[in-house]
């Protein structure tokens, strides 16, 4: 099993959540207009997370931008998600792995300790604190923007 397949579930969950948000948040109030606009503009980047040729670096940058634009109600949740993404990026860097190499990664070419750290960082994205953050973002979208992210 490659690292990519272990990271696909969290990436797909992030993608699905953010993509759904991008489809309907434009109706949000003035305090979240920039956030809603950024979500809309991010649609193609977020869609790409489900493909084998995903631009993960661009997605990481998009998560940071969304976190910067997030209204107070979900800013901490975005901080939590971005913390996990940052840890994963750091583990990639420490292992000498470029995100563009994830789909063809040969684990035997990576130091075993670095590989374990990379796997742990990948698995951590499935941790309840990240899932709770996603749930809070979904609830905020539903309650404040009248958007059901599970559609």
Coordinates of N, CA and C in Angstrom, one line a residue:
X1 N 0.9 -1.2 0.0 CA 0.0 0.0 0.0 C 0.9 1.2 0.0
X2 N 0.6 2.2 -0.8 CA 1.4 3.4 -0.9 C 1.0 4.4 0.1
X3 N 1.8 5.4 0.3 CA 1.5 6.5 1.2 C 0.3 7.2 0.7
X4 N 0.2 7.4 -0.7 CA -1.0 8.1 -1.3 C -2.3 7.4 -0.9
X5 N -2.4 6.1 -0.9 CA -3.6 5.4 -0.6 C -4.0 5.6 0.8
X6 N -3.0 5.7 1.7 CA -3.2 6.0 3.1 C -3.7 7.4 3.4
X7 N -3.3 8.3 2.5 CA -3.7 9.7 2.6 C -4.9 10.1 1.8
X8 N -5.4 9.2 1.0 CA -6.5 9.5 0.1 C -7.7 9.8 0.9
X9 N -8.0 9.0 1.9 CA -9.3 9.2 2.7 C -9.3 10.6 3.4
X10 N -8.3 11.0 4.1 CA -8.4 12.3 4.7 C -8.4 13.4 3.6
X11 N -7.7 13.2 2.6 CA -7.7 14.2 1.5 C -9.0 14.3 0.8
X12 N -9.6 13.1 0.6 CA -10.9 13.1 0.0 C -12.0 13.7 0.9
X13 N -11.9 13.4 2.2 CA -12.8 14.0 3.1 C -12.7 15.5 3.1
X14 N -11.5 16.0 3.2 CA -11.3 17.5 3.1 C -11.8 18.0 1.8
X15 N -11.5 17.3 0.7 CA -12.0 17.8 -0.6 C -13.5 17.8 -0.7
X16 N -14.1 16.8 -0.2 CA -15.6 16.7 -0.3 C -16.2 17.8 0.6
X17 N -15.7 18.1 1.7 CA -16.2 19.1 2.6 C -16.0 20.5 2.0
X18 N -14.8 20.7 1.5 CA -14.5 22.1 1.0 C -15.2 22.3 -0.4
X19 N -15.3 21.2 -1.2 CA -16.0 21.4 -2.4 C -17.5 21.7 -2.2
X20 N -18.1 21.0 -1.3 CA -19.5 21.2 -1.1 C -19.7 22.6 -0.6
X21 N -18.8 23.1 0.3 CA -18.9 24.5 0.7 C -18.8 25.5 -0.4
X22 N -18.0 25.2 -1.4 CA -17.7 26.1 -2.5 C -19.0 26.2 -3.3
X23 N -19.9 25.3 -3.3 CA -21.1 25.3 -4.1 C -22.1 26.2 -3.6
X24 N -22.1 26.6 -2.3 CA -23.3 27.3 -1.8 C -23.0 28.4 -0.8
X25 N -21.8 28.7 -0.5 CA -21.5 29.6 0.6 C -21.7 31.1 0.1
X26 N -21.9 31.4 -1.1 CA -22.0 32.7 -1.6 C -23.1 33.5 -0.9
X27 N -24.1 32.8 -0.3 CA -25.2 33.5 0.3 C -24.9 33.9 1.8
X28 N -23.7 33.8 2.2 CA -23.3 34.1 3.5 C -23.4 35.6 3.8
X29 N -23.4 36.0 5.0 CA -23.4 37.4 5.3 C -22.1 38.1 5.0
X30 N -22.1 39.5 5.2 CA -21.0 40.3 4.8 C -19.7 39.9 5.5
X31 N -19.8 39.4 6.8 CA -18.6 39.1 7.5 C -17.9 37.8 7.0
X32 N -18.5 37.1 6.1 CA -17.9 35.9 5.6 C -17.8 35.9 4.1
X33 N -18.0 37.1 3.5 CA -18.0 37.2 2.0 C -16.6 36.8 1.4
X34 N -15.5 37.3 2.0 CA -14.2 36.9 1.5 C -14.0 35.4 1.6
X35 N -14.4 34.8 2.7 CA -14.3 33.4 2.9 C -15.1 32.6 1.9
X36 N -16.3 33.0 1.7 CA -17.2 32.4 0.7 C -16.6 32.5 -0.7
X37 N -16.1 33.7 -1.0 CA -15.5 33.9 -2.3 C -14.3 33.0 -2.5
X38 N -13.5 32.9 -1.5 CA -12.3 32.1 -1.6 C -12.7 30.6 -1.8
X39 N -13.7 30.1 -1.1 CA -14.2 28.8 -1.3 C -14.6 28.5 -2.7
X40 N -15.3 29.5 -3.3 CA -15.8 29.3 -4.6 C -14.6 29.3 -5.6
X41 N -13.6 30.1 -5.4 CA -12.5 30.2 -6.3 C -11.6 28.9 -6.1
X42 N -11.8 28.2 -5.0 CA -10.9 27.0 -4.8 C -11.5 25.7 -5.3
X43 N -12.6 25.8 -5.9 CA -13.3 24.6 -6.3 C -12.5 23.6 -7.1
X44 N -11.8 24.1 -8.2 CA -11.1 23.2 -9.0 C -9.9 22.6 -8.3
X45 N -9.3 23.4 -7.4 CA -8.1 22.8 -6.6 C -8.6 21.7 -5.7
X46 N -9.8 22.0 -5.0 CA -10.3 21.0 -4.1 C -10.8 19.8 -4.8
X47 N -11.4 19.9 -6.0 CA -11.8 18.8 -6.9 C -10.6 17.9 -7.2
X48 N -9.4 18.5 -7.4 CA -8.3 17.8 -7.9 C -7.8 16.8 -6.8
X49 N -8.1 17.0 -5.5 CA -7.6 16.1 -4.5 C -8.1 14.7 -4.7
X50 N -9.2 14.5 -5.4 CA -9.7 13.1 -5.7 C -9.1 12.5 -6.9
X51 N -8.2 13.2 -7.6 CA -7.6 12.6 -8.7 C -6.2 12.1 -8.4
X52 N -5.6 11.3 -9.3 CA -4.3 10.7 -9.0 C -3.2 11.8 -9.3
X53 N -3.6 12.8 -10.1 CA -2.6 13.9 -10.4 C -2.9 15.1 -9.6
X54 N -3.3 15.0 -8.4 CA -3.7 16.1 -7.5 C -2.4 17.0 -7.3
X55 N -2.7 18.3 -7.3 CA -1.6 19.2 -6.9 C -1.7 19.5 -5.4
X56 N -1.1 18.6 -4.7 CA -1.2 18.7 -3.2 C -0.6 20.0 -2.7
X57 N 0.5 20.4 -3.2 CA 1.1 21.7 -2.8 C 0.1 22.8 -2.9
X58 N -0.6 22.9 -4.0 CA -1.6 23.9 -4.3 C -2.7 23.8 -3.3
X59 N -3.1 22.5 -3.0 CA -4.2 22.3 -2.1 C -3.8 22.8 -0.7
X60 N -2.5 22.5 -0.3 CA -2.0 22.9 1.0 C -2.1 24.4 1.1
X61 N -1.7 25.1 0.1 CA -1.8 26.6 0.0 C -3.2 27.1 0.1
X62 N -4.1 26.4 -0.5 CA -5.5 26.7 -0.5 C -6.1 26.6 0.9
X63 N -5.7 25.5 1.6 CA -6.2 25.3 3.0 C -5.7 26.5 3.8
X64 N -4.5 26.9 3.7 CA -3.9 28.1 4.4 C -4.7 29.3 4.1
X65 N -5.0 29.6 2.9 CA -5.8 30.8 2.5 C -7.2 30.7 3.1
X66 N -7.8 29.6 3.0 CA -9.2 29.4 3.6 C -9.1 29.7 5.1
X67 N -8.1 29.2 5.7 CA -7.9 29.4 7.2 C -7.8 30.9 7.5
X68 N -7.0 31.6 6.6 CA -6.8 33.0 6.8 C -8.1 33.8 6.6
X69 N -9.0 33.3 5.7 CA -10.3 34.0 5.4 C -11.4 33.6 6.3
X70 N -11.2 32.5 7.0 CA -12.3 31.9 7.8 C -12.9 32.9 8.8
X71 N -14.2 32.9 8.9 CA -14.8 33.8 10.0 C -14.5 33.2 11.4
X72 N -14.7 34.0 12.4 CA -14.3 33.6 13.7 C -14.9 32.3 14.1
X73 N -16.2 32.0 13.7 CA -16.9 30.8 14.1 C -16.2 29.5 13.7
X74 N -15.4 29.6 12.6 CA -14.7 28.3 12.2 C -13.2 28.5 12.1
X75 N -12.7 29.7 12.5 CA -11.2 30.0 12.4 C -10.4 28.9 13.1
X76 N -10.8 28.6 14.3 CA -10.1 27.6 15.1 C -10.1 26.2 14.5
X77 N -11.2 25.9 13.8 CA -11.3 24.6 13.1 C -10.4 24.6 11.9
X78 N -10.3 25.7 11.2 CA -9.4 25.7 10.1 C -7.9 25.7 10.6
X79 N -7.7 26.3 11.8 CA -6.3 26.2 12.4 C -6.0 24.8 12.7
X80 N -7.0 24.0 13.2 CA -6.7 22.6 13.5 C -6.4 21.8 12.3
X81 N -7.2 22.0 11.2 CA -7.0 21.3 10.0 C -5.6 21.6 9.4
X82 N -5.3 22.9 9.4 CA -4.0 23.3 8.9 C -2.8 22.9 9.7
X83 N -3.0 22.7 11.0 CA -2.0 22.1 11.9 C -1.7 20.7 11.4
X84 N -2.7 19.9 11.1 CA -2.5 18.6 10.6 C -1.8 18.5 9.3
X85 N -2.2 19.4 8.4 CA -1.6 19.5 7.1 C -0.2 19.9 7.2
X86 N 0.1 20.9 8.1 CA 1.5 21.3 8.3 C 2.4 20.2 8.8
X87 N 1.8 19.4 9.7 CA 2.6 18.2 10.3 C 2.9 17.2 9.1
X88 N 1.9 17.0 8.3 CA 2.1 16.1 7.2 C 3.2 16.6 6.2
X89 N 3.1 17.9 5.9 CA 4.1 18.5 5.0 C 5.5 18.4 5.6
X90 N 5.6 18.7 6.9 CA 6.9 18.6 7.6 C 7.4 17.1 7.5
X91 N 6.5 16.2 7.7 CA 7.0 14.8 7.6 C 7.4 14.4 6.2
X92 N 6.7 15.0 5.2 CA 7.2 14.8 3.8 C 8.6 15.4 3.6
X93 N 8.7 16.6 4.1 CA 10.0 17.3 3.9 C 11.1 16.5 4.6
X94 N 10.9 16.1 5.9 CA 11.9 15.3 6.6 C 12.3 14.0 5.9
X95 N 11.3 13.4 5.2 CA 11.6 12.2 4.6 C 12.2 12.4 3.2
X96 N 12.2 13.6 2.8 CA 12.8 14.0 1.4 C 11.8 13.6 0.3
X97 N 10.6 13.6 0.6 CA 9.5 13.3 -0.4 C 8.8 14.5 -0.8
X98 N 8.7 14.7 -2.1 CA 8.0 15.8 -2.7 C 6.6 15.3 -3.0
X99 N 5.6 16.2 -2.8 CA 4.2 15.8 -2.9 C 3.9 15.3 -4.3
X100 N 4.6 15.7 -5.3 CA 4.4 15.2 -6.7 C 4.8 13.8 -6.8
X101 N 5.6 13.2 -5.9 CA 6.1 11.9 -5.9 C 5.2 10.9 -5.2
X102 N 4.1 11.4 -4.5 CA 3.3 10.5 -3.7 C 2.7 9.3 -4.4
X103 N 2.2 9.6 -5.6 CA 1.5 8.5 -6.3 C 2.4 7.4 -6.8
X104 N 3.7 7.7 -6.9 CA 4.7 6.7 -7.4 C 5.7 6.4 -6.3
X105 N 5.4 6.7 -5.1 CA 6.4 6.5 -4.0 C 6.8 5.1 -3.8
X106 N 8.0 4.8 -3.7 CA 8.6 3.5 -3.3 C 9.1 3.6 -1.9
X107 N 8.3 3.0 -0.9 CA 8.7 3.1 0.5 C 10.1 2.6 0.8
X108 N 10.6 1.7 0.0 CA 11.9 1.1 0.3 C 13.0 2.1 0.0
X109 N 12.7 3.2 -0.6 CA 13.7 4.3 -0.9 C 13.8 5.3 0.3
X110 N 13.0 5.1 1.3 CA 12.9 6.1 2.4 C 13.4 5.4 3.7
X111 N 14.2 6.2 4.4 CA 14.6 5.7 5.7 C 13.4 5.2 6.6
X112 N 13.6 4.1 7.2 CA 12.4 3.5 7.9 C 11.9 4.4 9.0
X113 N 12.7 5.1 9.7 CA 12.2 6.0 10.8 C 11.4 7.1 10.2
X114 N 11.9 7.7 9.1 CA 11.2 8.8 8.4 C 9.9 8.3 7.8
X115 N 9.9 7.0 7.3 CA 8.7 6.5 6.7 C 7.6 6.3 7.8
X116 N 8.1 5.8 9.0 CA 7.1 5.7 10.1 C 6.5 7.0 10.5
X117 N 7.4 8.1 10.5 CA 6.9 9.4 10.9 C 5.9 9.9 9.8
X118 N 6.2 9.6 8.6 CA 5.3 10.0 7.5 C 4.0 9.3 7.6
X119 N 4.0 8.0 7.8 CA 2.8 7.2 8.0 C 2.0 7.8 9.2
X120 N 2.6 8.1 10.3 CA 1.9 8.6 11.5 C 1.3 9.9 11.2
X121 N 2.0 10.8 10.5 CA 1.4 12.1 10.1 C 0.2 11.9 9.2
X122 N 0.3 11.0 8.3 CA -0.8 10.7 7.4 C -2.0 10.2 8.1
X123 N -1.8 9.2 9.0 CA -2.9 8.6 9.8 C -3.5 9.6 10.8
X124 N -2.7 10.5 11.2 CA -3.2 11.5 12.2 C -4.3 12.4 11.6
X125 N -4.3 12.6 10.3 CA -5.3 13.4 9.6 C -6.7 12.7 9.8
X126 N -6.7 11.4 10.2 CA -8.0 10.8 10.4 C -8.4 10.8 11.9
X127 N -7.6 11.5 12.7 CA -7.9 11.6 14.1 C -9.1 12.4 14.4
X128 N -9.8 12.1 15.5 CA -11.1 12.7 15.8 C -11.0 14.3 15.9
X129 N -9.9 14.8 16.3 CA -9.8 16.3 16.3 C -9.9 16.9 15.0
X130 N -9.4 16.2 13.9 CA -9.5 16.8 12.6 C -10.9 16.5 12.0
X131 N -11.5 15.3 12.4 CA -12.8 15.0 12.0 C -13.8 16.0 12.6
X132 N -13.6 16.3 13.9 CA -14.5 17.2 14.6 C -14.4 18.6 14.0
X133 N -13.2 19.0 13.6 CA -13.0 20.3 12.9 C -13.8 20.4 11.6
X134 N -13.7 19.3 10.9 CA -14.5 19.2 9.6 C -16.0 19.3 9.9
X135 N -16.4 18.6 10.9 CA -17.9 18.6 11.3 C -18.3 20.0 11.7
X136 N -17.5 20.7 12.4 CA -17.8 22.1 12.8 C -17.9 23.0 11.6
X137 N -17.0 22.8 10.6 CA -17.1 23.6 9.4 C -18.4 23.3 8.7
X138 N -18.8 22.0 8.6 CA -20.0 21.6 8.0 C -21.2 22.2 8.7
X139 N -21.2 22.2 10.0 CA -22.3 22.7 10.8 C -22.4 24.2 10.6
X140 N -21.3 24.9 10.6 CA -21.3 26.4 10.4 C -21.9 26.7 9.0
X141 N -21.5 25.9 8.0 CA -22.0 26.2 6.7 C -23.5 26.0 6.6
X142 N -24.0 25.0 7.3 CA -25.4 24.7 7.3 C -26.2 25.8 8.1
X143 N -25.7 26.1 9.3 CA -26.4 27.0 10.1 C -26.3 28.5 9.7
X144 N -25.1 28.9 9.3 CA -24.8 30.3 9.0 C -25.0 30.7 7.6
X145 N -24.8 29.7 6.7 CA -24.8 30.0 5.3 C -25.9 29.2 4.6
X146 N -26.7 28.4 5.3 CA -27.8 27.6 4.8 C -27.3 26.7 3.7
X147 N -26.2 26.0 3.9 CA -25.6 25.1 3.0 C -25.4 23.8 3.7
X148 N -25.9 22.7 3.0 CA -25.7 21.4 3.5 C -24.5 20.8 2.8
X149 N -23.4 20.6 3.5 CA -22.2 20.1 2.9 C -22.2 18.6 2.7
X150 N -23.2 17.9 3.1 CA -23.3 16.5 2.9 C -24.1 16.1 1.7
X151 N -24.5 17.1 0.9 CA -25.3 16.8 -0.4 C -24.3 16.4 -1.4

